[in-house]
Tab-separated table of C-alpha atoms and ligand atoms in Angstrom:
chain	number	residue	atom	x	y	z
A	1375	UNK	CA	3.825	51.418	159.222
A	1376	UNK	CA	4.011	49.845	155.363
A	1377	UNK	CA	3.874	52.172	152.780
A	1378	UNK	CA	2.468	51.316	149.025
A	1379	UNK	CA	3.247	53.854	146.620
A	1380	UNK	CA	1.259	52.846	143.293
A	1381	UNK	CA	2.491	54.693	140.022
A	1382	UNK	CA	6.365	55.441	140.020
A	1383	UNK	CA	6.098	58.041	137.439
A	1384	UNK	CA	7.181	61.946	137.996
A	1385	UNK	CA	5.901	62.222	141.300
A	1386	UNK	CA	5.237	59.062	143.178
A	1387	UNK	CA	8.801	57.796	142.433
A	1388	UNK	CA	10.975	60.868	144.224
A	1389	UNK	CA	7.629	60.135	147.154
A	1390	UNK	CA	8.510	56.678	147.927
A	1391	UNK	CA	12.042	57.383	147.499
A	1392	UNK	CA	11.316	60.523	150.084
A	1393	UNK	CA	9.442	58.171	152.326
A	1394	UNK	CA	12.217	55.042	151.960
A	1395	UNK	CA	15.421	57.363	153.328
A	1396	UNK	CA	13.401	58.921	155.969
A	1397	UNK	CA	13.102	55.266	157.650
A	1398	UNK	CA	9.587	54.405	156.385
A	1399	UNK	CA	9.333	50.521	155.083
A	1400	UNK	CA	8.291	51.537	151.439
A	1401	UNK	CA	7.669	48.964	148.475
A	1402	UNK	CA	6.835	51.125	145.132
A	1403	UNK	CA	4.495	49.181	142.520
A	1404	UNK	CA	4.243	50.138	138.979
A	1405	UNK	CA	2.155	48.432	136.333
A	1406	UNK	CA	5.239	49.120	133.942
A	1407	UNK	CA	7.127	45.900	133.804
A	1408	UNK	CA	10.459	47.830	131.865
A	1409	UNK	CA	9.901	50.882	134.475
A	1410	UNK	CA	10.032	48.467	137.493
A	1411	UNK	CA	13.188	46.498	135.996
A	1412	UNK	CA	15.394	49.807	135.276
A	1413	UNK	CA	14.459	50.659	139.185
A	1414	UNK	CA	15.845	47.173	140.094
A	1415	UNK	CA	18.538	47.285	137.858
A	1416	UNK	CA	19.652	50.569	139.706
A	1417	UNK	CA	18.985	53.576	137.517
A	1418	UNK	CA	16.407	56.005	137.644
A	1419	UNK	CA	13.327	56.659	134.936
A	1420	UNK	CA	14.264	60.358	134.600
A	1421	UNK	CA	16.148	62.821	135.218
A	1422	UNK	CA	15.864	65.541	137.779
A	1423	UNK	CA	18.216	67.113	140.139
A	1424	UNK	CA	18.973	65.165	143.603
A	1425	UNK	CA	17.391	61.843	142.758
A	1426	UNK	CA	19.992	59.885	141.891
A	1427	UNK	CA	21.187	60.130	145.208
A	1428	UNK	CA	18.208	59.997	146.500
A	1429	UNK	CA	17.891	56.727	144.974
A	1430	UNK	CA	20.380	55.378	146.165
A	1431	UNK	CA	20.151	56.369	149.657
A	1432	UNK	CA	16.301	54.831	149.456
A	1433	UNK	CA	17.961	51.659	147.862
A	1434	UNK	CA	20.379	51.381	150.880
A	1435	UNK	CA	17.239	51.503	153.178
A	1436	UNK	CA	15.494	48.839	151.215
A	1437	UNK	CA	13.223	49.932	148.995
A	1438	UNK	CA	11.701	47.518	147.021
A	1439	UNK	CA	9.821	47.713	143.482
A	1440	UNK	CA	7.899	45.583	141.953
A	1441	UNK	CA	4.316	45.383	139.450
A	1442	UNK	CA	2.393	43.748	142.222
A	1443	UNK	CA	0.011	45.772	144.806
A	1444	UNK	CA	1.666	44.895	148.527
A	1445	UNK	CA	-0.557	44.540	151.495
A	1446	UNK	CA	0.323	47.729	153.716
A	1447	UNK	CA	-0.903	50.442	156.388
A	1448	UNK	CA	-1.076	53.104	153.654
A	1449	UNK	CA	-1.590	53.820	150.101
A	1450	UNK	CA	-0.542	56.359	147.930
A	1451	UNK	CA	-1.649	56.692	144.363
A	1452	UNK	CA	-0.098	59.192	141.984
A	1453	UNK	CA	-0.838	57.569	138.632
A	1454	UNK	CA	-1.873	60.154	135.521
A	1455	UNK	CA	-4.973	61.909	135.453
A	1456	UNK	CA	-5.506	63.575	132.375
A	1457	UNK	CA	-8.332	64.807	130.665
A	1458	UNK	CA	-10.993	64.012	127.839
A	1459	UNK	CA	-9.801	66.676	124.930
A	1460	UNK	CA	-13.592	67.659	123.667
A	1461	UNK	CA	-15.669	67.021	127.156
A	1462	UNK	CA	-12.425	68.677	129.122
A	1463	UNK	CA	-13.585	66.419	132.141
A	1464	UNK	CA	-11.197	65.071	134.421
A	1465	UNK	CA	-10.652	60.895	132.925
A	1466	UNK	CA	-10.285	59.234	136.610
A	1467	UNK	CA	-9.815	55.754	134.621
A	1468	UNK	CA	-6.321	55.547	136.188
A	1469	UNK	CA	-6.928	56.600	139.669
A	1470	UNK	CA	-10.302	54.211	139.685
A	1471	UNK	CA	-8.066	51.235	138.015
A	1472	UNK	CA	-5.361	51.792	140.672
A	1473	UNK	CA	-7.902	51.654	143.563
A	1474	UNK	CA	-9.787	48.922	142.417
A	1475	UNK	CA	-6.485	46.839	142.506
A	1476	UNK	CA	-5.178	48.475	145.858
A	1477	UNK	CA	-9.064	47.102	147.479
A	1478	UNK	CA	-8.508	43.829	146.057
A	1479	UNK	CA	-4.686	43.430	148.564
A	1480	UNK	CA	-5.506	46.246	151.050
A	1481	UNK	CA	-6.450	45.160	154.612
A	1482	UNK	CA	-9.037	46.444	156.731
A	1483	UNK	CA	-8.649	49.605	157.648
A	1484	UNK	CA	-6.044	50.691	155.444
A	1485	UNK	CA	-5.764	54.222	154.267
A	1486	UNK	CA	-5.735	54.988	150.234
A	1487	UNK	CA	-4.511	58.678	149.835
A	1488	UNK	CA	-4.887	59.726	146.623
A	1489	UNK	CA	-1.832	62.081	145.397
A	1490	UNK	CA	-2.917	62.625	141.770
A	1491	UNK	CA	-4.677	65.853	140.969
A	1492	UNK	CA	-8.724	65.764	140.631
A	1493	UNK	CA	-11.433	67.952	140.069
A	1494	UNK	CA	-13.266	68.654	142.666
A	1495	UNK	CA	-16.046	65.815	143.003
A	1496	UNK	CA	-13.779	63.167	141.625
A	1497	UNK	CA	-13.456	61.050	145.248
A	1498	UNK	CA	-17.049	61.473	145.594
A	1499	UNK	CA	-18.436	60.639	142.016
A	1500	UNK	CA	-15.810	58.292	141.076
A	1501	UNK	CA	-13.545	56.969	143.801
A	1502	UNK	CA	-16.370	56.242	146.436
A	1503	UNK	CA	-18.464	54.245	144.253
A	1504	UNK	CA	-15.797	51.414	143.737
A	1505	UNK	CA	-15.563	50.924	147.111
A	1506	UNK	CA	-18.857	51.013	147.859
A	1507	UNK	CA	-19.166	48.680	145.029
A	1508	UNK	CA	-17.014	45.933	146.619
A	1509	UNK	CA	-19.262	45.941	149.760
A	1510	UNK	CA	-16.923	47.962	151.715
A	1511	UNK	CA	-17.533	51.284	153.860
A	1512	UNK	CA	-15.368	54.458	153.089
A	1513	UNK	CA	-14.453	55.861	156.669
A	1514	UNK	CA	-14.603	52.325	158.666
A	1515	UNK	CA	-13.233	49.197	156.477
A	1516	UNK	CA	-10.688	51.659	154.473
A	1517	UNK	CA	-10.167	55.242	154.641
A	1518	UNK	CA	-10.451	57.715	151.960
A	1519	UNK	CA	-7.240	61.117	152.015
A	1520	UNK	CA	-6.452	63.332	148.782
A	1521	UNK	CA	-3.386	64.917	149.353
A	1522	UNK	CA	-2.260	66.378	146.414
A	1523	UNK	CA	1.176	66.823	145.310
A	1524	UNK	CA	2.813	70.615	144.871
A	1525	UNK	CA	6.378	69.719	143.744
A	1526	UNK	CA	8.081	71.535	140.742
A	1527	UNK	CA	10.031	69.701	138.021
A	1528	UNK	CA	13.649	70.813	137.937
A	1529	UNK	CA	13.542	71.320	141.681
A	1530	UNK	CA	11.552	68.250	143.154
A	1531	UNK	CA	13.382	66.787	145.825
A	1532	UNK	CA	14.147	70.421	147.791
A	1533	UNK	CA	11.019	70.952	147.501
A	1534	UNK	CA	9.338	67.699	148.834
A	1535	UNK	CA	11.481	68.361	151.869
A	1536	UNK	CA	10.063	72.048	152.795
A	1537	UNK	CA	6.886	72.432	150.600
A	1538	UNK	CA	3.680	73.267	152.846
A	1539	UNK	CA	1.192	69.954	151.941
A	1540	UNK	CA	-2.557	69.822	151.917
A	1541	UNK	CA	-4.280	66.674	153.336
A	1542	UNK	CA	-7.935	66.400	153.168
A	1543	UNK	CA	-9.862	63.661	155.137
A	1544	UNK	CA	-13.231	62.757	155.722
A	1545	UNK	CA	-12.259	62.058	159.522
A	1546	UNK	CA	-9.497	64.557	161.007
A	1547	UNK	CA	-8.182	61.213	162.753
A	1548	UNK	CA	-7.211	59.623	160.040
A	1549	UNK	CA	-6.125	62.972	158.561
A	1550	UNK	CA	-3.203	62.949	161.168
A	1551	UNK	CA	-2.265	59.751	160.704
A	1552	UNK	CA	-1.578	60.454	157.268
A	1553	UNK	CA	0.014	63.696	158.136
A	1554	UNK	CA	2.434	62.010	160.507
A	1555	UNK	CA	3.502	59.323	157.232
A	1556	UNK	CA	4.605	62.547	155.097
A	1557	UNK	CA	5.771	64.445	158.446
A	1558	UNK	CA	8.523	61.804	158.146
A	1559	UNK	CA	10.534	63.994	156.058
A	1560	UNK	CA	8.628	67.213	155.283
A	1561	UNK	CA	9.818	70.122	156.655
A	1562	UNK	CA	6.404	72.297	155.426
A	1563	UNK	CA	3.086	73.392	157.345
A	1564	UNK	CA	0.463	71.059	156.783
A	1565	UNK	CA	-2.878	71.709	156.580
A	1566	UNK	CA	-5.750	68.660	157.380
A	1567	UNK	CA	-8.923	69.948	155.470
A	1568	UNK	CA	-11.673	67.778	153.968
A	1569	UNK	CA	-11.382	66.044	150.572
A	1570	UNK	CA	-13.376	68.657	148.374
A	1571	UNK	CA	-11.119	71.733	149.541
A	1572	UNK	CA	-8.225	69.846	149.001
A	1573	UNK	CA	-9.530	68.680	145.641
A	1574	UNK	CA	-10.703	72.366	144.818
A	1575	UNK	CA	-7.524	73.920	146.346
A	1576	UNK	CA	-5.057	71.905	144.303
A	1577	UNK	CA	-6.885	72.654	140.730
A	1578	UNK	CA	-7.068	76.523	141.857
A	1579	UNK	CA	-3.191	76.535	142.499
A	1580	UNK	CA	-2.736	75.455	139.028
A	1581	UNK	CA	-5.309	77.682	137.458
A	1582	UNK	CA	-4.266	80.921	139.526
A	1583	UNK	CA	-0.611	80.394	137.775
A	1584	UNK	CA	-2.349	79.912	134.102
A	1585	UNK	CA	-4.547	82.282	134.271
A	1586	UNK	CA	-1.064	85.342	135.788
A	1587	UNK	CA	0.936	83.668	132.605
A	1588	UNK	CA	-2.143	84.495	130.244
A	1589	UNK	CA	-1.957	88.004	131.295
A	1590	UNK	CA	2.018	88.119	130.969
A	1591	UNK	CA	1.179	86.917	127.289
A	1592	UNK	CA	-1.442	89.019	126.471
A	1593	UNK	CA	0.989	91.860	127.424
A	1594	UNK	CA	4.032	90.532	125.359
A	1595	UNK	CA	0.872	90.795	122.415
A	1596	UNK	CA	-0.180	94.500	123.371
A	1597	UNK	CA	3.306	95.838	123.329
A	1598	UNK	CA	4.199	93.576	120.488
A	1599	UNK	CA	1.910	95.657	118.527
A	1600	UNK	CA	2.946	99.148	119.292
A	1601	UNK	CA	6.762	98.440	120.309
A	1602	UNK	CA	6.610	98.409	123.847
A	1603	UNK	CA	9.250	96.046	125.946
A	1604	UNK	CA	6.925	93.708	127.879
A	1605	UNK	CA	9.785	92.540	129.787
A	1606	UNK	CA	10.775	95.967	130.759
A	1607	UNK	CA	7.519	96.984	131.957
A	1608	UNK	CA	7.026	93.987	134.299
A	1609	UNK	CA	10.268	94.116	135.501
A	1610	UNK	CA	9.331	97.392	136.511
A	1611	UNK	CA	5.460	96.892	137.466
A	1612	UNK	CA	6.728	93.782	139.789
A	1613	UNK	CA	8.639	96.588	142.023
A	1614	UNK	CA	5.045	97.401	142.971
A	1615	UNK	CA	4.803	95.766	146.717
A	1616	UNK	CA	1.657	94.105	145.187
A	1617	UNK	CA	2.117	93.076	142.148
A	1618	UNK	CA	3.987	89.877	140.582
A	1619	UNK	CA	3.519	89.429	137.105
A	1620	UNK	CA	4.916	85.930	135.475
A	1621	UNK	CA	7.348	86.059	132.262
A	1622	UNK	CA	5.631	86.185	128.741
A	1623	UNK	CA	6.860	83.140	126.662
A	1624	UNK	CA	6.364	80.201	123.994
A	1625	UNK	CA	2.816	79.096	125.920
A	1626	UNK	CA	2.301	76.700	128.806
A	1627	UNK	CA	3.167	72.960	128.392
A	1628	UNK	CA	3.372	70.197	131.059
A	1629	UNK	CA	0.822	68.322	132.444
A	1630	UNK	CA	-0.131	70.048	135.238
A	1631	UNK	CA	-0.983	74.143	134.273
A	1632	UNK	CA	-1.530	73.801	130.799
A	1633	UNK	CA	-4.571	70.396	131.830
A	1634	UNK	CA	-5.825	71.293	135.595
A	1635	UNK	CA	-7.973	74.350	134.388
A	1636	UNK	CA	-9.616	72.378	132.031
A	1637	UNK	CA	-11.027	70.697	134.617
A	1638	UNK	CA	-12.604	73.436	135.882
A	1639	UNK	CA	-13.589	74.248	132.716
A	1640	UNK	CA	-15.655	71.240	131.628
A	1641	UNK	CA	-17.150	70.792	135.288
A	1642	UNK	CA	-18.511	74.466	135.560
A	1643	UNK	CA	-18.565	75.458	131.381
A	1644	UNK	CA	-20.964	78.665	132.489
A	1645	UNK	CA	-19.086	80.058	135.469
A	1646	UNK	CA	-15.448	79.687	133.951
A	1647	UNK	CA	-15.182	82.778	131.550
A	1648	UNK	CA	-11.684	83.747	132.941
A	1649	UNK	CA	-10.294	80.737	133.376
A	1650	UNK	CA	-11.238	79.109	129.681
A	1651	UNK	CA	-10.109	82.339	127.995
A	1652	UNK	CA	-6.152	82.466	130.492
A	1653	UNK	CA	-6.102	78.501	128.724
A	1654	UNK	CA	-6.882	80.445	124.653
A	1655	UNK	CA	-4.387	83.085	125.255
A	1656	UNK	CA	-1.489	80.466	126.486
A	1657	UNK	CA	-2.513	78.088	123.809
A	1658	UNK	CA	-2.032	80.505	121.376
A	1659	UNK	CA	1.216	81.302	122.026
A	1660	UNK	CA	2.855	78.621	119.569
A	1661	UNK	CA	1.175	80.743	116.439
A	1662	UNK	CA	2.537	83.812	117.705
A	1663	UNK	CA	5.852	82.387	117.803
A	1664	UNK	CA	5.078	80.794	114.203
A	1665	UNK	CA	3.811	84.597	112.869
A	1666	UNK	CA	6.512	86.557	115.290
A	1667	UNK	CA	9.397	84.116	112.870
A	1668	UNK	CA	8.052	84.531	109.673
A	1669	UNK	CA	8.337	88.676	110.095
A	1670	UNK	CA	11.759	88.465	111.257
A	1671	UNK	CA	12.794	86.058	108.686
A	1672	UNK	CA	11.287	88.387	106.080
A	1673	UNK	CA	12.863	91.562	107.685
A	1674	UNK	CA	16.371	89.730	108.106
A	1675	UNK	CA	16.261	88.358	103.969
A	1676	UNK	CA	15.700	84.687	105.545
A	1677	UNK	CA	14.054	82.916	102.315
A	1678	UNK	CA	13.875	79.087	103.708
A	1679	UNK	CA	13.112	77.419	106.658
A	1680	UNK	CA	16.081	75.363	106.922
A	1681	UNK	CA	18.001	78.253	107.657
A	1682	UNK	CA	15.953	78.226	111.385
A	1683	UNK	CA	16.972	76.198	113.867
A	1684	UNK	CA	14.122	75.438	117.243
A	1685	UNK	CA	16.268	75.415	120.450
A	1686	UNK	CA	14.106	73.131	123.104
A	1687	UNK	CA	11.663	70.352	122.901
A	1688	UNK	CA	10.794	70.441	126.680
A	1689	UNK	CA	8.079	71.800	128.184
A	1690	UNK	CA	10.467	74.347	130.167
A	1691	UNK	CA	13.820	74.696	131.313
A	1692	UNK	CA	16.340	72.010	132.490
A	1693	UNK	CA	14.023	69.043	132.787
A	1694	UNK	CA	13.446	66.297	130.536
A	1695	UNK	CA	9.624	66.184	130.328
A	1696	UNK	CA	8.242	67.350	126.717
A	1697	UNK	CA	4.710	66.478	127.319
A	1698	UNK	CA	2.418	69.498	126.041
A	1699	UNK	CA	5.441	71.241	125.300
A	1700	UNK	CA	5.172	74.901	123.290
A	1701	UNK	CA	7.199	73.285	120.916
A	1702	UNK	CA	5.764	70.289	119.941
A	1703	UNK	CA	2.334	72.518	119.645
A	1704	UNK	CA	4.028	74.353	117.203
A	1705	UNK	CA	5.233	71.874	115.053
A	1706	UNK	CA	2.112	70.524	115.273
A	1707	UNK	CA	0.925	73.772	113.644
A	1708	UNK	CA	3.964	74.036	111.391
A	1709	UNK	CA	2.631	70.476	110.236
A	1710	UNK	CA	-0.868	71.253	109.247
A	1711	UNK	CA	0.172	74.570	107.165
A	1712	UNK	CA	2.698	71.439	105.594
A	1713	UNK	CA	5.711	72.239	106.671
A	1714	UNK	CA	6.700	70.156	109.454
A	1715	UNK	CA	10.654	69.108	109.082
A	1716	UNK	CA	11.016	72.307	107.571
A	1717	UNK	CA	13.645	73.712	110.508
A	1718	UNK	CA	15.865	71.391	112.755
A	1719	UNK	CA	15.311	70.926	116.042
A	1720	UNK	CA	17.431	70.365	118.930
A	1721	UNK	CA	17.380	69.815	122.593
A	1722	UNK	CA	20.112	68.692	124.799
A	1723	UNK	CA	17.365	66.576	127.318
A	1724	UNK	CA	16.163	65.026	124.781
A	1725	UNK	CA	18.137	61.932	123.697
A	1726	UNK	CA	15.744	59.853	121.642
A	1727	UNK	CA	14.193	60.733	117.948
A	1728	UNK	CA	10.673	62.368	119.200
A	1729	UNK	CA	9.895	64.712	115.717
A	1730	UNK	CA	11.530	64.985	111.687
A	1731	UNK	CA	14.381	67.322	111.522
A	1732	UNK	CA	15.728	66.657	114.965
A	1733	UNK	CA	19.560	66.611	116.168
A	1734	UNK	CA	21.598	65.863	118.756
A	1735	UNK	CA	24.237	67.969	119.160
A	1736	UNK	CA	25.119	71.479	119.622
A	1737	UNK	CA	27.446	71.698	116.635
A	1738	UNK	CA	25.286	69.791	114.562
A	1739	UNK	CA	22.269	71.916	115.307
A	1740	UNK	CA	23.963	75.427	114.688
A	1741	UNK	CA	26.243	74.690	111.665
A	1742	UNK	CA	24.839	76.673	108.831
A	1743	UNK	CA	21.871	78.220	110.794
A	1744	UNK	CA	20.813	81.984	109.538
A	1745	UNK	CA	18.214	82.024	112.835
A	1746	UNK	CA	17.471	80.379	116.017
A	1747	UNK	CA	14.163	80.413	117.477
A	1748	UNK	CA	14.773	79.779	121.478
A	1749	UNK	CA	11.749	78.149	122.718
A	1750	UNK	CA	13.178	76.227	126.058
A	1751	UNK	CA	15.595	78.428	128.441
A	1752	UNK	CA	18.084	75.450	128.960
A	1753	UNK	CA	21.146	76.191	131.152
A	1754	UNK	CA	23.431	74.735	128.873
A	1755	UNK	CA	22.402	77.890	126.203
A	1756	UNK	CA	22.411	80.358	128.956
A	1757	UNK	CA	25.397	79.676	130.376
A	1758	UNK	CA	26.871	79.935	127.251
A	1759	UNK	CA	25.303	82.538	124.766
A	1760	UNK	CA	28.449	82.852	122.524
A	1761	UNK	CA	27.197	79.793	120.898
A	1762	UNK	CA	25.176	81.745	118.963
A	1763	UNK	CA	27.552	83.655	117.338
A	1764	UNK	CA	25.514	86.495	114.978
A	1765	UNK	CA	22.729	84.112	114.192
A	1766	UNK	CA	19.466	86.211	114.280
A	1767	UNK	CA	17.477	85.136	117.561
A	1768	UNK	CA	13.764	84.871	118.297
A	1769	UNK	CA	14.594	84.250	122.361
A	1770	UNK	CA	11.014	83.853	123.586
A	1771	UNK	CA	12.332	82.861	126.705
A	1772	UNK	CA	14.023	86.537	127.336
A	1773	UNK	CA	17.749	85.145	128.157
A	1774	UNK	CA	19.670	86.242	125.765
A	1775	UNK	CA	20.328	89.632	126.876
A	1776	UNK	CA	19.853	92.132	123.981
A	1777	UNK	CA	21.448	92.857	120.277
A	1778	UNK	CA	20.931	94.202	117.645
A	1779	UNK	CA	19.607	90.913	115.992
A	1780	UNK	CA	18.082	89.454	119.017
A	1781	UNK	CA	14.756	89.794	118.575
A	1782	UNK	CA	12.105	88.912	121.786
A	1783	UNK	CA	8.477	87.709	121.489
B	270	SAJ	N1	5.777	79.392	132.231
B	270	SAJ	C1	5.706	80.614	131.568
B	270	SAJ	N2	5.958	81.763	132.293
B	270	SAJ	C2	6.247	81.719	133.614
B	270	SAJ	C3	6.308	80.477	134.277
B	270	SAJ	C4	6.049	79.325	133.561
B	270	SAJ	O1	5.458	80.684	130.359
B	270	SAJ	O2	6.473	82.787	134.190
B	270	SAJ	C5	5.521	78.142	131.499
B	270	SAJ	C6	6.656	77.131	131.613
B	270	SAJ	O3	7.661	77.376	130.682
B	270	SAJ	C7	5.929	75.824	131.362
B	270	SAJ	C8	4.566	76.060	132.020
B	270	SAJ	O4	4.430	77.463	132.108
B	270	SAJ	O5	5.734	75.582	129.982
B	270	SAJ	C9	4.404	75.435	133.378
B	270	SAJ	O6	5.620	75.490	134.109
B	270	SAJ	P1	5.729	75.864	135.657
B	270	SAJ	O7	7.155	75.831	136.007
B	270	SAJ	O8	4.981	77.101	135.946
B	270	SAJ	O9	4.898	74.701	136.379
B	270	SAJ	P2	4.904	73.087	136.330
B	270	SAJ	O10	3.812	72.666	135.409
B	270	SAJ	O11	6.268	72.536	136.091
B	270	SAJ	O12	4.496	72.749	137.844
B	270	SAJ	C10	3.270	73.241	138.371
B	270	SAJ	C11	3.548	73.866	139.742
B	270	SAJ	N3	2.366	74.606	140.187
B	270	SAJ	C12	2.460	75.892	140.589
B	270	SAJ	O13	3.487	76.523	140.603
B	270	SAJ	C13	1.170	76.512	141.065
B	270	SAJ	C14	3.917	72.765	140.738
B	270	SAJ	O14	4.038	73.309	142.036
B	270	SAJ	C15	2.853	71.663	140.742
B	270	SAJ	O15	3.236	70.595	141.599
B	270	SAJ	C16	2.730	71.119	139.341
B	270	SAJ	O16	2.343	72.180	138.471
B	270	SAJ	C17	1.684	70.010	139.340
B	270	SAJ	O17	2.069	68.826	139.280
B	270	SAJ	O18	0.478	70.296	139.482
């Protein structure tokens, strides 16, 4: 069995990595001519806990990476799906690029399973049409399998091994065919559906977490306004046998929670009243960090901006991704009231120049700092909250205990 994984990006790297140590032949194609030549060269594209080893191990078994699409058994696309900012449809430009390519190499009968998230309908309006296009026959000359990925940033590789997966196939056959490729080294149940529920299932995952961390935030709003701890409350509420509340904080970044609803969103605009006001309420959170600063700076005697320090460019704790990041939506704000650059910036994952006023070290970032605004919950702060000394806090991730000038959201 030959395995093409197309896209080595967040999640189809640690998969054919995954595949390539549990004894599958693996080659991993990337359109990225720098990505594929740091592979070769022996280091990895990002960081994340376990890979490197992984890596390596998958290197030992032979791996291979290249930019060209391999003739193999099976296919796995994870390549970007985002979506169209005013239509909020689902833009399946990558996945349809990627399996127009894979159709020009594949043989007959090969399977193309589709990891990257879709709305429900994307296979059927947009992935079955190319093949149909090329003469061929979904379910006899190749076979058509979403079977979308579930695995966390910051704790990837554990959970590749023992997440439960979701394949959906238009023929159950071919269903467990795919199921025994990722059986190879998942330890999880997994469940052979049809492509829609799969599709469907995926996006409500997503939403169902966007939509618990909306509520958390509208709480940390409600008793914001009449001094109630929100943190307290859910700790509390969460002892309930039925209830689990999510943590309040900066808003929802990454490029999974904070885009999957959308999809929902633009593909059923009159049925998704819920949903499209979870997505206001988390994207709002950056300007109630903005307004929740400027009240404590005027109540601590803070007259400038420089005197405020933003702890965390990522889009949450301990991994290196800032893509939709809280932060970077609020110095997108900061910027059109004309004052971004205003406060430094710092964030220990982040090694390269990304917005004005940025640093990169601790020291540098703290020395002369009145006020820290904590937007990212890194371990290297929480292990070590002495670092910030009597600075006044915003910590709108709720880690740094309480004081009398550590303010929360
Ligand atoms: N966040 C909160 N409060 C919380 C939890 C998270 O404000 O209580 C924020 C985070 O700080 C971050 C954002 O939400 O900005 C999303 O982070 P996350 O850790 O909840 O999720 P992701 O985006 O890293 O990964 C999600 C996961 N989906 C679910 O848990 C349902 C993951 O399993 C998926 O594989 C991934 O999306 C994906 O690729 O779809």
């Amino acid at each position: 069995m030959k395995v093409n994984v197309i896209g080595l990006g967040y999640i189809g790297l640690p998969t054919a990595l995954m595949l390539a140590s549990h004894g599958v032949e693996v080659t991993g194609t990337d359109y990225n001519k720098e990505l594929v030549a740091t592979l070769n060269s022996g280091r990895t594209t990002f960081s994340e806990k376990g890979l490197d080893d992984l890596f390596d191990d998958a290197r030992e078994k032979g791996i291979v990476f290249t930019t060209e699409y391999q003739p193999a058994d099976v296919y796995i696309i994870s390549v970007p799906t985002p979506y169209d900012a005013d239509s909020k449809k689902i833009d399946p430009s990558y996945v349809v690029a990627a399996v127009e390519t894979t159709l020009d190499v594949c043989p007959e009968g090969a399977i193309l399973v589709i990891e990257s998230t879709v709305s429900p309908g994307t296979m059927d309006k947009f992935v079955r049409p190319v093949i149909e296009s090329r003469g061929r026959t979904a379910g006899t000359d190749v076979h058509l399998v979403h079977a979308p990925e579930r695995i966390i940033p910051g704790n990837m590789v554990n959970e590749l091994l023992y997440n439960n997966r979701t394949i959906g196939a238009d023929d159950p056959a071919v269903g467990e065919r795919v199921r025994e490729v990722y059986a190879s080294f998942c330890q999880g149940d997994i469940e052979v559906t049809d492509i829609c529920t799969a599709e469907m299932t995926k996006v409500v995952e997503n939403t169902f977490r966007d939509i618990n961390i909306a509520f958390a935030n509208e709480l940390a709003k409600i008793c914001r306004s009449d001094g109630m701890d929100v943190h307290e409350i859910i700790r509390i509420a969460n002892k309930h046998p039925r209830v689990n509340i999510l943590s309040p904080g900066p808003g929802v970044g990454g490029h999974c929670i904070s885009v999957d609803p959308w999809f929902l969103v633009g593909d059923y605009p009159r049925l998704t009243n819920l949903i499209s006001t979870a997505r206001a309420i988390n994207d709002s959170m950056p300007d109630f960090v903005l307004a929740r600063a400027s009240e404590i700076m005027k109540a601590e005697g803070i007259d400038s901006p420089s005197k405020v320090g933003i702890y965390g460019l990522t889009y949450k704790e301990d991994v290196d991704d800032i893509r939709e990041s809280p932060t970077l939506q609020m110095l997108e704000s900061m910027g059109r009231h004309l004052c971004a650059g205003a406060c430094r910036v710092y964030d220990p994952w982040v090694e390269s120049d990304v917005v004005p006023g940025q640093v990169h070290s601790m020291e540098e970032f703290l020395d002369g700092l009145d006020m820290i605004i904590v937007m990212v919950g890194h371990s290297e702060l929480k292990d070590n909250l002495a670092l910030l000394g009597q600075r006044v806090v915003l910590d709108t991730r709720n880690i740094c205990g309480v004081g009398e000038r550590i303010y929360k959201l």
